Coordinates of C-alpha atoms in Angstrom, one line a residue:
X1 CA 11.9 -22.1 29.6
X2 CA 13.7 -23.2 26.5
X3 CA 12.5 -20.2 24.5
X4 CA 13.8 -17.8 27.2
X5 CA 17.2 -19.5 27.2
X6 CA 17.4 -19.1 23.4
X7 CA 16.4 -15.4 23.6
X8 CA 19.1 -14.9 26.3
X9 CA 21.7 -16.6 24.1
X10 CA 20.6 -14.6 21.1
X11 CA 21.1 -11.3 23.1
X12 CA 24.6 -12.5 24.1
X13 CA 25.8 -13.5 20.6
X14 CA 23.7 -11.1 18.6
X15 CA 23.2 -8.0 20.7
X16 CA 21.2 -5.0 19.6
X17 CA 23.6 -2.4 18.1
X18 CA 23.3 1.2 17.1
X19 CA 22.9 1.5 13.3
X20 CA 25.1 4.6 13.2
X21 CA 28.1 3.8 15.5
X22 CA 27.7 0.1 16.1
X23 CA 27.7 0.4 19.9
X24 CA 25.7 -2.2 21.8
X25 CA 22.4 -0.7 23.0
X26 CA 19.4 -1.9 25.0
X27 CA 17.1 -4.4 23.2
X28 CA 14.2 -2.0 22.6
X29 CA 16.4 1.0 21.6
X30 CA 16.6 2.0 18.0
X31 CA 19.7 4.2 18.1
X32 CA 22.1 5.3 20.9
X33 CA 21.5 8.7 22.4
X34 CA 24.9 10.1 21.2
X35 CA 24.0 9.3 17.6
X36 CA 20.6 11.0 17.6
X37 CA 22.5 14.3 17.3
X38 CA 24.5 12.9 14.3
X39 CA 21.6 12.2 12.0
X40 CA 19.2 14.6 10.3
X41 CA 15.6 13.6 9.9
X42 CA 14.1 15.4 7.0
X43 CA 12.0 18.4 8.2
X44 CA 10.2 21.2 6.6
X45 CA 10.9 22.8 4.2
X46 CA 11.1 19.7 2.0
X47 CA 10.2 19.1 -1.7
X48 CA 6.5 18.6 -2.0
X49 CA 7.0 16.0 -4.8
X50 CA 10.0 13.8 -3.7
X51 CA 10.4 14.8 -0.1
X52 CA 14.0 15.9 -0.5
X53 CA 15.3 18.4 2.1
X54 CA 15.2 22.0 0.9
X55 CA 17.5 24.7 2.3
X56 CA 14.9 27.4 2.0
X57 CA 11.1 27.8 2.4
X58 CA 10.9 30.1 -0.5
X59 CA 10.1 27.3 -3.0
X60 CA 7.9 24.2 -3.0
X61 CA 10.0 21.9 -5.2
X62 CA 13.6 20.9 -5.4
X63 CA 15.6 21.8 -8.5
X64 CA 15.2 18.3 -10.0
X65 CA 11.5 18.1 -9.5
X66 CA 11.1 21.6 -10.9
X67 CA 12.6 20.4 -14.2
X68 CA 11.3 16.8 -14.3
X69 CA 7.9 15.4 -14.9
X70 CA 7.8 12.4 -12.6
X71 CA 5.4 9.5 -13.1
X72 CA 5.1 8.8 -9.3
X73 CA 2.6 10.9 -7.5
X74 CA 4.5 11.9 -4.4
X75 CA 7.2 10.5 -2.1
X76 CA 9.1 11.2 1.1
X77 CA 12.6 10.5 2.5
X78 CA 13.1 9.8 6.2
X79 CA 16.7 10.9 6.6
X80 CA 19.0 13.3 4.9
X81 CA 21.8 11.4 3.2
X82 CA 24.7 12.6 5.4
X83 CA 28.0 10.7 6.0
X84 CA 26.5 8.9 9.1
X85 CA 23.5 7.6 7.2
X86 CA 25.5 6.8 4.2
X87 CA 27.8 4.5 6.2
X88 CA 24.8 2.9 8.0
X89 CA 23.0 2.3 4.6
X90 CA 26.2 0.8 3.2
X91 CA 26.3 -1.7 6.1
X92 CA 22.6 -2.4 5.7
X93 CA 23.0 -3.0 2.0
X94 CA 26.3 -4.8 1.7
X95 CA 27.3 -5.8 5.2
X96 CA 24.2 -8.0 6.1
X97 CA 23.2 -5.6 8.8
X98 CA 19.5 -6.3 8.1
X99 CA 18.7 -5.5 11.7
X100 CA 19.2 -1.8 10.9
X101 CA 15.8 -1.9 9.2
X102 CA 14.2 -1.6 12.6
X103 CA 15.3 2.0 13.0
X104 CA 14.4 2.9 9.4
X105 CA 10.9 1.3 9.5
X106 CA 10.1 2.6 12.9
X107 CA 11.1 6.2 12.2
X108 CA 9.3 6.3 8.9
X109 CA 6.1 4.9 10.4
X110 CA 6.1 7.3 13.3
X111 CA 7.1 10.4 11.3
X112 CA 4.7 9.9 8.5
X113 CA 1.7 8.3 10.3
X114 CA -0.7 11.0 9.2
X115 CA 0.5 10.9 5.6
X116 CA 0.0 7.2 5.4
X117 CA -3.6 7.8 6.5
X118 CA -4.0 10.3 3.7
X119 CA -2.4 8.1 1.0
X120 CA -4.4 5.0 2.0
X121 CA -1.9 2.7 0.3
X122 CA -3.3 -0.8 -0.3
X123 CA 0.2 -2.5 -0.3
X124 CA 3.9 -1.8 0.1
X125 CA 5.9 -2.8 -3.0
X126 CA 9.8 -2.9 -2.6
X127 CA 11.8 -1.8 -5.6
X128 CA 12.9 -5.2 -7.1
X129 CA 16.4 -6.5 -7.5
X130 CA 17.5 -8.7 -10.3
X131 CA 17.3 -12.3 -9.1
X132 CA 20.9 -13.2 -9.7
X133 CA 22.1 -10.1 -7.8
X134 CA 19.7 -10.8 -5.0
X135 CA 20.8 -14.5 -4.8
X136 CA 24.5 -13.4 -4.7
X137 CA 23.9 -10.8 -1.9
X138 CA 21.4 -12.9 -0.1
X139 CA 18.6 -10.3 0.3
X140 CA 17.1 -7.2 -1.2
X141 CA 17.6 -4.2 1.1
X142 CA 14.4 -2.6 -0.2
X143 CA 12.4 -5.7 0.9
X144 CA 14.0 -5.6 4.4
X145 CA 13.1 -2.0 4.8
X146 CA 9.6 -2.7 3.5
X147 CA 9.1 -5.6 6.0
X148 CA 9.9 -3.3 8.9
X149 CA 7.7 -0.5 7.6
X150 CA 4.9 -3.0 7.2
X151 CA 5.3 -4.3 10.7
X152 CA 5.0 -0.8 12.2
X153 CA 2.3 0.5 9.9
X154 CA 0.1 -2.6 9.4
X155 CA 0.2 -2.1 5.6
X156 CA 0.5 -5.4 3.7
X157 CA 3.8 -6.0 1.9
X158 CA 4.1 -7.7 -1.4
X159 CA 7.6 -8.7 -2.6
X160 CA 6.5 -10.6 -5.7
X161 CA 4.3 -8.2 -7.8
X162 CA 7.2 -6.2 -9.1
X163 CA 10.0 -8.0 -10.9
X164 CA 13.3 -6.7 -12.4
X165 CA 13.6 -8.4 -15.7
X166 CA 17.3 -7.5 -16.5
X167 CA 20.5 -6.8 -14.6
X168 CA 20.7 -3.0 -15.1
X169 CA 23.8 -0.9 -14.6
X170 CA 24.0 1.0 -11.3
X171 CA 22.2 4.3 -11.8
X172 CA 24.9 6.2 -10.0
X173 CA 27.2 8.0 -12.5
X174 CA 24.7 7.9 -15.4
X175 CA 23.2 11.1 -16.8
X176 CA 19.4 11.6 -17.2
X177 CA 19.2 10.0 -20.7
X178 CA 21.4 7.1 -19.8
X179 CA 19.3 6.4 -16.7
X180 CA 16.1 6.3 -18.8
X181 CA 17.7 4.0 -21.4
X182 CA 19.1 1.8 -18.6
X183 CA 15.7 1.1 -17.1
X184 CA 13.7 0.6 -20.3
X185 CA 11.8 -2.7 -20.1
X186 CA 13.7 -3.5 -16.9
X187 CA 10.6 -3.6 -14.6
X188 CA 7.6 -5.8 -15.0
X189 CA 4.4 -6.2 -12.9
X190 CA 2.2 -9.2 -12.2
X191 CA -1.2 -7.8 -13.0
X192 CA -3.1 -10.6 -11.4
X193 CA -1.5 -9.9 -8.0
X194 CA -2.3 -6.2 -8.0
X195 CA -5.8 -6.6 -9.4
X196 CA -8.3 -4.6 -7.3
X197 CA -5.6 -2.3 -5.8
X198 CA -5.7 1.4 -6.5
X199 CA -2.9 2.9 -4.4
X200 CA 0.6 1.5 -3.7
X201 CA 3.6 2.6 -1.7
X202 CA 7.0 1.9 -3.3
X203 CA 10.0 1.6 -0.9
X204 CA 13.7 1.8 -1.5
X205 CA 16.9 2.7 0.4
X206 CA 18.2 5.9 -1.4
X207 CA 16.5 8.5 -3.5
X208 CA 18.6 10.3 -6.1
X209 CA 16.8 11.4 -9.3
X210 CA 13.7 9.2 -8.9
X211 CA 14.3 7.4 -12.3
X212 CA 14.0 3.9 -10.8
X213 CA 10.8 4.8 -9.0
X214 CA 9.4 6.4 -12.1
X215 CA 10.1 3.1 -14.0
X216 CA 8.2 1.2 -11.4
X217 CA 5.4 3.8 -11.4
X218 CA 5.1 3.6 -15.2
X219 CA 4.4 -0.2 -15.3
X220 CA 2.1 0.0 -12.3
X221 CA -0.1 2.8 -13.7
X222 CA -0.3 1.0 -17.1
X223 CA -1.5 -2.0 -15.0
X224 CA -4.3 0.1 -13.5
X225 CA -2.9 1.5 -10.3
X226 CA -4.2 5.1 -9.8
X227 CA -1.8 6.4 -7.2
X228 CA 1.9 5.5 -6.7
X229 CA 3.7 6.9 -3.7
X230 CA 7.1 6.1 -2.3
X231 CA 9.2 6.2 0.8
X232 CA 13.0 6.0 0.8
X233 CA 15.3 5.7 3.8
X234 CA 17.4 8.7 2.7
X235 CA 17.7 11.4 0.1
X236 CA 20.1 14.1 -0.8
X237 CA 19.8 17.8 0.0
X238 CA 18.7 20.3 -2.6
X239 CA 20.6 23.3 -1.2
X240 CA 22.4 24.6 1.9
X241 CA 22.3 22.7 5.2
X242 CA 19.1 23.0 7.2
X243 CA 19.8 22.7 11.0
X244 CA 17.2 21.0 13.2
X245 CA 17.6 19.2 16.5
X246 CA 16.3 15.6 16.5
X247 CA 16.3 14.8 20.2
X248 CA 13.3 12.7 21.2
X249 CA 12.4 11.6 17.6
X250 CA 13.2 8.0 18.1
X251 CA 11.7 7.2 21.5

């Protein structure tokens, strides 16, 4: 009885809201029906290396992956980084809207179920945040996304094996060389914790150039991990807009 009362009060004071528009929705809904049409789930054709949305099926890789030798093996992005998702991720990252991870984790788990079976990742590893920054913000958004993805996929999550050793500058705005220098010796791995594991799944909120994921992949492979995959909530588009209806993808 007491538990039911607490749940009822929780629904009143902390109702389930749409991660896109903020409107109150039913407890089991992930997104309101109006906003389904406002977001783009990445569809084929997409980059076969990083999962970024392509505008044409005449090529297999995006421009960046065609010109960059990435250390990670392969990755996927759930959503295209449109204005709606950008706003949602901002609230998720800086506005303490950690509940939005339910949409992100559920959609990623459903869309890429077959791929997860192929990858056979032993563990989910969130991209780490410098401890002072995490303490100030209160949480690491990559960890929150990873927890939701773990819940829906059943893959174990490990938030301690990867550690950010220094407070790096934001990658946004840096060129390719500056990004590499910025991340040198920034990521470390606890070899004892990952001993016996061969395949891991990195998770983060936004995919841009993949430099942070490469930095994580480099230390993991040096520690003996054979395959490093990743999933990001959103990624940019390589070329022109690719129109695709998303009705029914969330339910």
